[in-house]
Short mmCIF file of C-alpha atoms in Angstrom, two decimals:
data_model
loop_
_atom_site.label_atom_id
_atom_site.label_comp_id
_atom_site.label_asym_id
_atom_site.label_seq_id
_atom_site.Cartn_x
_atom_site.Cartn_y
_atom_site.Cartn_z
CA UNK A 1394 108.26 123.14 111.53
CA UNK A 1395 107.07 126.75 109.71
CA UNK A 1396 106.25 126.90 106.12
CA UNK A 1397 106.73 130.58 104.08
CA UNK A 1398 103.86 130.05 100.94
CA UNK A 1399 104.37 133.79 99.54
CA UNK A 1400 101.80 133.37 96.90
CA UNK A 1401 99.21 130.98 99.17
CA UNK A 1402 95.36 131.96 98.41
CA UNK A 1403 94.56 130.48 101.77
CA UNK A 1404 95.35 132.93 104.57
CA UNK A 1405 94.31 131.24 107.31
CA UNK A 1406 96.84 128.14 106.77
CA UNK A 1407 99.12 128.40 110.35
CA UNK A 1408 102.92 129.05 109.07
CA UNK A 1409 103.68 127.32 112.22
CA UNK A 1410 103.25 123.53 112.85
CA UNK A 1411 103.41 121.61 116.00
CA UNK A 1412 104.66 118.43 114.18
CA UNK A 1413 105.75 116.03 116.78
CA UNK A 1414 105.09 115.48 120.75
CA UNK A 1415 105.41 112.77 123.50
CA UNK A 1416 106.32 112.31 127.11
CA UNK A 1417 107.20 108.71 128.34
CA UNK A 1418 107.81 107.06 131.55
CA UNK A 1419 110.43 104.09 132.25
CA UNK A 1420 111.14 101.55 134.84
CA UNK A 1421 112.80 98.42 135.00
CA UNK A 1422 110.37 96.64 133.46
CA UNK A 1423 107.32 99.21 132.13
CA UNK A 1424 107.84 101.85 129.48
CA UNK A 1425 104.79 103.79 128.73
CA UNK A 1426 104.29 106.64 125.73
CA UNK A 1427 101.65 109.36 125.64
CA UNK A 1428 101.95 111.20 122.32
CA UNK A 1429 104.27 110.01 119.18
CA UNK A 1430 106.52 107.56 118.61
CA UNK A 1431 107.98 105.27 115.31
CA UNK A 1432 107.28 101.88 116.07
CA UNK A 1433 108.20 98.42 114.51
CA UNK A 1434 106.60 95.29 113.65
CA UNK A 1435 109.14 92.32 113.15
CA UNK A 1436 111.49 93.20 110.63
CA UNK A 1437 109.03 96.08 109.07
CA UNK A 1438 106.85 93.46 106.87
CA UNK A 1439 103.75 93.88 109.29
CA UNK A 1440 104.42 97.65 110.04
CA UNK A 1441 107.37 100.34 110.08
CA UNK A 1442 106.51 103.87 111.17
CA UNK A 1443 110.01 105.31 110.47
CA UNK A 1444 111.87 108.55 109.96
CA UNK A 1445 113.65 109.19 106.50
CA UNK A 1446 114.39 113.07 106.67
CA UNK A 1447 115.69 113.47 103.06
CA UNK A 1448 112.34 113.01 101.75
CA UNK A 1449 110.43 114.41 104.14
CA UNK A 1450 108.96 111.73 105.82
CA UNK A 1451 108.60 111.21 109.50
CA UNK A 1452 105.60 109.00 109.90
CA UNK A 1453 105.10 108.17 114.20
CA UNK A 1454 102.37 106.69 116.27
CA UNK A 1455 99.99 109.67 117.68
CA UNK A 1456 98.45 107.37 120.77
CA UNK A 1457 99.38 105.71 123.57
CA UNK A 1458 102.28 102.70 124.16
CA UNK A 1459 102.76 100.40 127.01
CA UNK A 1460 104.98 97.75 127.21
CA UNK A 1461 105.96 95.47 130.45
CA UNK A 1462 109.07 93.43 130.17
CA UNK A 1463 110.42 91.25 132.91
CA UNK A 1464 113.05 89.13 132.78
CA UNK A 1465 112.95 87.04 129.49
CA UNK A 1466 109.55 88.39 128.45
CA UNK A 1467 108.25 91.07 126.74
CA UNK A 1468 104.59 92.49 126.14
CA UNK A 1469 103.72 95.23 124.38
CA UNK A 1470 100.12 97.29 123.68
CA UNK A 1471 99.74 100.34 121.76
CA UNK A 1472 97.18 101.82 119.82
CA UNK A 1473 96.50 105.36 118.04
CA UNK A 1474 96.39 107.37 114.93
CA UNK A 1475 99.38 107.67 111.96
CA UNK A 1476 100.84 111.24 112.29
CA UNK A 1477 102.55 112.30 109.26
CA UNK A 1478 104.92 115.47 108.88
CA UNK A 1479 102.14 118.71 107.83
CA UNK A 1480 105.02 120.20 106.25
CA UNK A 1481 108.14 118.49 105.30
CA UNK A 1482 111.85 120.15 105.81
CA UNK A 1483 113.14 118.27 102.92
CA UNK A 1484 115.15 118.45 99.54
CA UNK A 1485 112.45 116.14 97.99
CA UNK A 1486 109.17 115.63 100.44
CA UNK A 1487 107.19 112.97 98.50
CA UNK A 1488 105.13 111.89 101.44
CA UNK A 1489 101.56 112.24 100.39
CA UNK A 1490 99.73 108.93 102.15
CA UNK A 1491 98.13 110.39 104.38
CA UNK A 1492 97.20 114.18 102.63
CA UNK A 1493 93.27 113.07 102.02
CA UNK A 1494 92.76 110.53 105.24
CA UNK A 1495 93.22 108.80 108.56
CA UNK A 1496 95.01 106.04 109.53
CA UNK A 1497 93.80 103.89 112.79
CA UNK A 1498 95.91 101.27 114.22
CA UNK A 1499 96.25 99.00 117.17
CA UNK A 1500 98.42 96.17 117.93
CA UNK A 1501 99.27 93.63 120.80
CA UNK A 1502 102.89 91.91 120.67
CA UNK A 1503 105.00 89.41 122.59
CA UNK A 1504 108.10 87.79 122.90
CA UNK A 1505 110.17 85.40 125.29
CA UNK A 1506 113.66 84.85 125.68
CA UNK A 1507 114.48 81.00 125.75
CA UNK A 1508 118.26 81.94 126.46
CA UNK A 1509 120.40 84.68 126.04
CA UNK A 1510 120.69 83.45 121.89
CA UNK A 1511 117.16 82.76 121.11
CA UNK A 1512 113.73 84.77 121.21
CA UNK A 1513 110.44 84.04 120.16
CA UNK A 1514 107.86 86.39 119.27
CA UNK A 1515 104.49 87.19 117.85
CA UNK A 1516 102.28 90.13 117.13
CA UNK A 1517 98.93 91.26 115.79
CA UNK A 1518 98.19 94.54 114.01
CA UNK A 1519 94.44 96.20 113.22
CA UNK A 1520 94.59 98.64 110.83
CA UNK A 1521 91.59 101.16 109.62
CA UNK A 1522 91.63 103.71 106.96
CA UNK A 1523 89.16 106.51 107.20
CA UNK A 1524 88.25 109.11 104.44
CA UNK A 1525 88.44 112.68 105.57
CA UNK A 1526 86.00 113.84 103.47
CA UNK A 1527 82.95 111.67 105.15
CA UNK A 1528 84.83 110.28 107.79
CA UNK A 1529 83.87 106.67 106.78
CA UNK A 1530 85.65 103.61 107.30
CA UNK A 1531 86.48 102.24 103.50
CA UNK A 1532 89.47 99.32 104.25
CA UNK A 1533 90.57 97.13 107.08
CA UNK A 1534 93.53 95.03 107.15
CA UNK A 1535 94.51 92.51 110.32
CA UNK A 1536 97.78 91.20 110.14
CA UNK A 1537 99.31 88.52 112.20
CA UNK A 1538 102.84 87.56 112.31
CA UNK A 1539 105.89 84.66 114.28
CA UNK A 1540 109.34 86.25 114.21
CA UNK A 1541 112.38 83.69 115.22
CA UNK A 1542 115.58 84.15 116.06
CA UNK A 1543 118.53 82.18 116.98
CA UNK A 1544 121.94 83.11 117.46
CA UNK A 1545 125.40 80.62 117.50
CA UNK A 1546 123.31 77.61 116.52
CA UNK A 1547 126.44 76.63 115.49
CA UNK A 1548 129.90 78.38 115.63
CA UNK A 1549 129.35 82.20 114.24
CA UNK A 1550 126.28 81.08 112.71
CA UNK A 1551 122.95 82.74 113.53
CA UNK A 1552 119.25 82.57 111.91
CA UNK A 1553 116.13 84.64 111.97
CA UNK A 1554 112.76 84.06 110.01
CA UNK A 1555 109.47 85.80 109.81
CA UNK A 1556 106.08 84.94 108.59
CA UNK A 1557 103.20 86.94 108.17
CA UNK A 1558 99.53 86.90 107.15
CA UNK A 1559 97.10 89.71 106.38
CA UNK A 1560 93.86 90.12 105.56
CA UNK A 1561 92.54 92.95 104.07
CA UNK A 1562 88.88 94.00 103.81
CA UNK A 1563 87.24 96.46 101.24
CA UNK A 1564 83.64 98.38 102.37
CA UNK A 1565 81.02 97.97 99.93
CA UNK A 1566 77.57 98.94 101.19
CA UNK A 1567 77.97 99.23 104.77
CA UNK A 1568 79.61 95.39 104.80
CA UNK A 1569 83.19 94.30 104.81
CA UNK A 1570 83.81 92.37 101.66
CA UNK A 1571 87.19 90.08 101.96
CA UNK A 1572 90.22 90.49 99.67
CA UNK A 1573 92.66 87.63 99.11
CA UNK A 1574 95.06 86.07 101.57
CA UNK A 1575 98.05 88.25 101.33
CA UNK A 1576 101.27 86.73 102.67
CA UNK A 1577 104.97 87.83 103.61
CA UNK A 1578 108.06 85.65 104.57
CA UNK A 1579 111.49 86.35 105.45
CA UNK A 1580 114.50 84.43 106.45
CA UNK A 1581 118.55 84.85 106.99
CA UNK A 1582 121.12 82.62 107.91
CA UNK A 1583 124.39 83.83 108.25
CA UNK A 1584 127.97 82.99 109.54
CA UNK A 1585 131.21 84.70 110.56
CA UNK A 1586 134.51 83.87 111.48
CA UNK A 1587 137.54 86.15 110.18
CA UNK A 1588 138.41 87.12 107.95
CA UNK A 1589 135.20 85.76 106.27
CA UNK A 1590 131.35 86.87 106.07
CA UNK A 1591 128.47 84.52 104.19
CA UNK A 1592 124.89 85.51 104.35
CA UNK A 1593 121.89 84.02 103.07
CA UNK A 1594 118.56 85.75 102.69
CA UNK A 1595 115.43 84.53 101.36
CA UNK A 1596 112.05 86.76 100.79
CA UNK A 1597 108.72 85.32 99.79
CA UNK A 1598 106.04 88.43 99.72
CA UNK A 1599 102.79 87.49 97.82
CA UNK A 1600 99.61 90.40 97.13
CA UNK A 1601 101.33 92.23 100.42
CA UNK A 1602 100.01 95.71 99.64
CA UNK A 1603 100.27 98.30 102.71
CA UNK A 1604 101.30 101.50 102.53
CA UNK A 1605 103.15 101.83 106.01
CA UNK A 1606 105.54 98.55 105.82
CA UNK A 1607 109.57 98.56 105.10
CA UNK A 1608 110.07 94.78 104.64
CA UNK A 1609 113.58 93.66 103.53
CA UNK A 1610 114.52 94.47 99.62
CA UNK A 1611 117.46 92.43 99.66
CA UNK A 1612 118.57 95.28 97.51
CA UNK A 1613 120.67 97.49 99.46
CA UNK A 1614 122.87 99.10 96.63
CA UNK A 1615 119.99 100.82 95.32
CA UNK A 1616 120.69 102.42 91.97
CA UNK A 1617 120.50 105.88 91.22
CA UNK A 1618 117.32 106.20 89.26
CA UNK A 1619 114.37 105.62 91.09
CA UNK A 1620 113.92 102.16 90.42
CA UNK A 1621 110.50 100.63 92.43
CA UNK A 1622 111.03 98.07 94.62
CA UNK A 1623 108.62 95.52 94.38
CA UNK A 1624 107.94 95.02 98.07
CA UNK A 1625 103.90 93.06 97.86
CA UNK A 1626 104.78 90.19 94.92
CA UNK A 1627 108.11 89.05 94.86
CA UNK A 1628 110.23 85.85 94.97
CA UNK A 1629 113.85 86.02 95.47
CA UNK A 1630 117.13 85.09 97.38
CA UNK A 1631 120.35 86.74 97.78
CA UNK A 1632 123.91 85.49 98.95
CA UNK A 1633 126.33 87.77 100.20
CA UNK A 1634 129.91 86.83 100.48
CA UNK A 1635 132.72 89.09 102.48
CA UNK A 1636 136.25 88.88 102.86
CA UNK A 1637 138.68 91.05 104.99
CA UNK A 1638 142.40 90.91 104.23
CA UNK A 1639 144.22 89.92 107.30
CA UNK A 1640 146.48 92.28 108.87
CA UNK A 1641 144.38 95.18 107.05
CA UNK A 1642 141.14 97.09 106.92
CA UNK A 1643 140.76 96.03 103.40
CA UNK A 1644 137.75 94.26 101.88
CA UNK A 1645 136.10 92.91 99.37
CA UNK A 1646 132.32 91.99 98.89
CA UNK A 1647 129.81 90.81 96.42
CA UNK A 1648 126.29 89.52 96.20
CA UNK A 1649 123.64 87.65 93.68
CA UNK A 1650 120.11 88.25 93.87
CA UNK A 1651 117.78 86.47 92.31
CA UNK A 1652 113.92 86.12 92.02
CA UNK A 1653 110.57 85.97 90.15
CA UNK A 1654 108.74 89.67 90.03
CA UNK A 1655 105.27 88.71 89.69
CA UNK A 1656 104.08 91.80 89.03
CA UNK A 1657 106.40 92.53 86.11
CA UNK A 1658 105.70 88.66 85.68
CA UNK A 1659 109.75 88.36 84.61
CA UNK A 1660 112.99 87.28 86.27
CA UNK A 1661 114.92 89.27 88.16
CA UNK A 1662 118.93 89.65 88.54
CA UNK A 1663 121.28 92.18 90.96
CA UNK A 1664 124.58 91.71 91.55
CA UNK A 1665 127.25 93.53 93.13
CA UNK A 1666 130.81 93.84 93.66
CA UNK A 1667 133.15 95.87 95.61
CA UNK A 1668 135.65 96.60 97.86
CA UNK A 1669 136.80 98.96 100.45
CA UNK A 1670 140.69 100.02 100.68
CA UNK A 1671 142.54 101.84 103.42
CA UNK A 1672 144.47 105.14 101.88
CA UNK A 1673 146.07 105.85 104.90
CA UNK A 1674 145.35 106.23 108.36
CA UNK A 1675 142.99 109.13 108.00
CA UNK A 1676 142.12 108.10 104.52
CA UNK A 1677 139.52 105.31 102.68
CA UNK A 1678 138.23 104.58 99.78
CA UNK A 1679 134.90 102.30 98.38
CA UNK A 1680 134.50 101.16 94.70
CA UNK A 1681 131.44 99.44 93.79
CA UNK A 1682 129.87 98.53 90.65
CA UNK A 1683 127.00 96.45 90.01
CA UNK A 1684 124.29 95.30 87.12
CA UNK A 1685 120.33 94.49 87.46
CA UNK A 1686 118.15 93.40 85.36
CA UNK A 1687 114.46 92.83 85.07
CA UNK A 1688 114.04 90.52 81.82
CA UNK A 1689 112.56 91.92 78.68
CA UNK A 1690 111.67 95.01 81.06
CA UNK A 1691 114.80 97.02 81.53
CA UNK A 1692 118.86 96.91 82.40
CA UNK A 1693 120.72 99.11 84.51
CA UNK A 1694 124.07 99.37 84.52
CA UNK A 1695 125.75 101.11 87.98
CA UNK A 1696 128.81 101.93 89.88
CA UNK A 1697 130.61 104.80 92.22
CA UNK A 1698 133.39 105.53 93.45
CA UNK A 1699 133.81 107.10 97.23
CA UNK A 1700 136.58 108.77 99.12
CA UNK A 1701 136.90 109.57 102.93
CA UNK A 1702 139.22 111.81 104.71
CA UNK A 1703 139.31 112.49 108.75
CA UNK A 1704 139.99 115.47 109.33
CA UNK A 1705 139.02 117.16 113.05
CA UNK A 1706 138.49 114.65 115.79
CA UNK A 1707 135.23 113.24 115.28
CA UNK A 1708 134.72 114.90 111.58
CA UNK A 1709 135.09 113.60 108.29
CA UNK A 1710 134.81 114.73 104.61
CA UNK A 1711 133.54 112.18 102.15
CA UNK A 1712 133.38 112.60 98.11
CA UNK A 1713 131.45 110.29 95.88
CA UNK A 1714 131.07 110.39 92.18
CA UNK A 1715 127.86 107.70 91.04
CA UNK A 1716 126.82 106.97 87.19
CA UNK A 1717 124.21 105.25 86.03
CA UNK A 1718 122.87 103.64 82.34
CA UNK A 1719 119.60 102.19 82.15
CA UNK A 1720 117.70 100.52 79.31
CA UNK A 1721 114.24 100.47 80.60
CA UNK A 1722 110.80 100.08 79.45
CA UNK A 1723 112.05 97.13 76.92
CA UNK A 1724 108.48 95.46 76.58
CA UNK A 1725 107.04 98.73 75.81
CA UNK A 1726 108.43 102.15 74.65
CA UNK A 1727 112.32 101.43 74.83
CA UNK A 1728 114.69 104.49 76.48
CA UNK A 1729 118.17 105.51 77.30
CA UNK A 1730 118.77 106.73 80.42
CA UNK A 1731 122.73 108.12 81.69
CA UNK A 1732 122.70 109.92 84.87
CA UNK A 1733 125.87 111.20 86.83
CA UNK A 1734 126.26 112.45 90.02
CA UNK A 1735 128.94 114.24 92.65
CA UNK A 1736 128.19 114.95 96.24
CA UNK A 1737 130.56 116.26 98.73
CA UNK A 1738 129.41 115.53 102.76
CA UNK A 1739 131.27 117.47 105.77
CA UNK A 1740 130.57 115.73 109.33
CA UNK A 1741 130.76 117.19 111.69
CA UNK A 1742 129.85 114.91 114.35
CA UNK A 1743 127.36 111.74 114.29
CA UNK A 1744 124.30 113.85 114.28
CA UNK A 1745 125.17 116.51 111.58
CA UNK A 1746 126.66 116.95 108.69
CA UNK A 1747 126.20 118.96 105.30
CA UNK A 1748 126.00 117.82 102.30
CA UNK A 1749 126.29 119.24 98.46
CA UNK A 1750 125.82 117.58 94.88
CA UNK A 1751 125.43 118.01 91.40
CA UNK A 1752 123.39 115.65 88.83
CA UNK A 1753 123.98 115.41 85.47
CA UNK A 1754 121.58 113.81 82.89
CA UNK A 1755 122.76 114.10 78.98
CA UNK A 1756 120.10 114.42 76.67
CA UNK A 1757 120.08 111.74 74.21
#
């Protein structure tokens, strides 16, 4: 990437930054990585190094992988530094985790293959954070984690579920001083058999603080303000219900979500509706609306409407108007919030596409 600072006081700052690099090597059964790459822990509860462009974050594994994988197994070693983007390409780059230190990880997983429908697994991660400005070592956390999965165990149904523990360590004097038991659990069981879809999802996280983690929200229709999901004490479980119209492309889906936020120590409610409709053959369109609520803290009402229209083979043009009204901050200093917003996307293909849009927030 290059960065252009005009009015920078600090000439010697490179406009030019070598952000990412790796070469690999892969067999039949070994796949080794010199250099960066994301990687994955579970389903992102222990670790996710991921890639999220809009927001200018690109966070990889600067270090070395190795995995061996014969038939129904799977072993895998890596270790290294997190290498976040120097200088995000992005409409909003809010990425600072890393700006003031060093992240050092290492991790061993495993996992075997019982069948062709079930897997077991199991991993360990070591993570160290070091200060940049004395280069000293100030937390530790070791995490340690079972994943699960089985698929048809019985018609069109399928199950996973994840449990891990970490335990973080604070410096204090040259000694490690222990922290409390944190904990994180996940599980899904869902089935499917036209025209119907029913899923189940269940999400126990308790004092799971770590910065580089993407564990399921169960909160996919994220609203447009920039609500904080509580991803490190949280209690909740969502059902998800689908149904497509036979003979059609047609749909409709909601889901309830439930839980206890510990941290705003209140009850939590989302649910959502919608449902997608075929215009024509070249032509869709998706409209969702949906209400949360965090009790005695705040309510937000939301819904959008989206359009899609093929165009070229291969491209698309997709409209979407989104409003939002929020009560928040109802134990405290109560607000109004109404935001609005239109974006127009052109694919082009599956890897690009432009995008434009307009927000609108009345003052009140």
């Amino acid at each position: 990437t290059n960065r252009y600072l005009p009015n920078s006081s600090a000439p010697t700052s490179p406009s030019i930054h070598l952000e990412k690099k790796a070469v690999s090597y892969e067999s039949q059964n070994w796949q080794i990585i010199i250099g960066d790459s994301h990687q994955e822990l579970g389903r992102g509860m222990a670790l996710s190094l991921y890639s999220e462009p809009v927001f200018g974050i690109d966070n990889t594994l600067e270090g070395v992988v190795t995995k061996y994988r014969p038939e129904n197994f799977e072993v895998t070693f890596w270790g290294g530094r997190v290498n976040a983007l120097t200088s995000p390409v992005a409409i909003n780059p809010v990425d600072m985790r890393m700006k003031d230190r060093n992240v050092l990880m290492a991790s061993g997983s495993m996992g075997y293959k019982f069948n062709s429908d079930s897997r077991l697994g199991a991993h360990y991660l070591m993570t160290l954070n070091q200060r940049k400005s004395d280069l000293d070592l100030d937390k530790r956390f070791q995490t340690a984690g079972l994943t699960f999965s089985q698929d048809n165990i019985f018609d069109s149904v399928d199950f996973y579920a994840e449990s891990n523990l970490m335990i973080p360590d604070l410096a204090a004097k040259g000694e490690w001083v222990r922290s409390p038991l944190a904990k994180a659990s996940f599980a899904s069981l869902s089935w499917s058999e036209a025209p119907w879809k029913v899923k189940l999802e269940l999400k126990d996280y308790s004092h799971f603080d770590f910065d580089f983690r993407k564990p399921p929200s169960l909160e996919e229709d994220v609203p447009l303000a920039n609500v904080p999901n509580n991803y490190s004490d949280i209690t909740a479980g969502k059902l998800y219900g689908e149904y497509l119209i036979p003979g059609s492309t047609s749909k409709i889906y909601s889901f309830l979500m439930y839980g206890t936020d510990r941290l705003d120590n209140a009850d939590l409610y989302h649910a959502v509706t919608g449902s997608k409709i075929p215009l024509t053959e070249k032509s869709e369109m998706e409209l969702k609306t949906g209400y949360r609520a965090v009790i005695d803290h705040s309510r937000i009402y939301h819904g959008s409407l989206k359009g899609k229209l093929k165009t070229l083979p291969g491209q698309m043009v997709e409209l979407e108007l989104r409003k939002q009204f929020s009560r928040l901050q109802l134990n405290t200093n109560p607000s109004l919030e109404d935001r609005n917003a239109v974006s127009l996307t052109y694919s082009f293909s599956e890897s690009w596409n432009v995008t434009g849009g307009y927000e609108y927030i009345p003052s009140h």
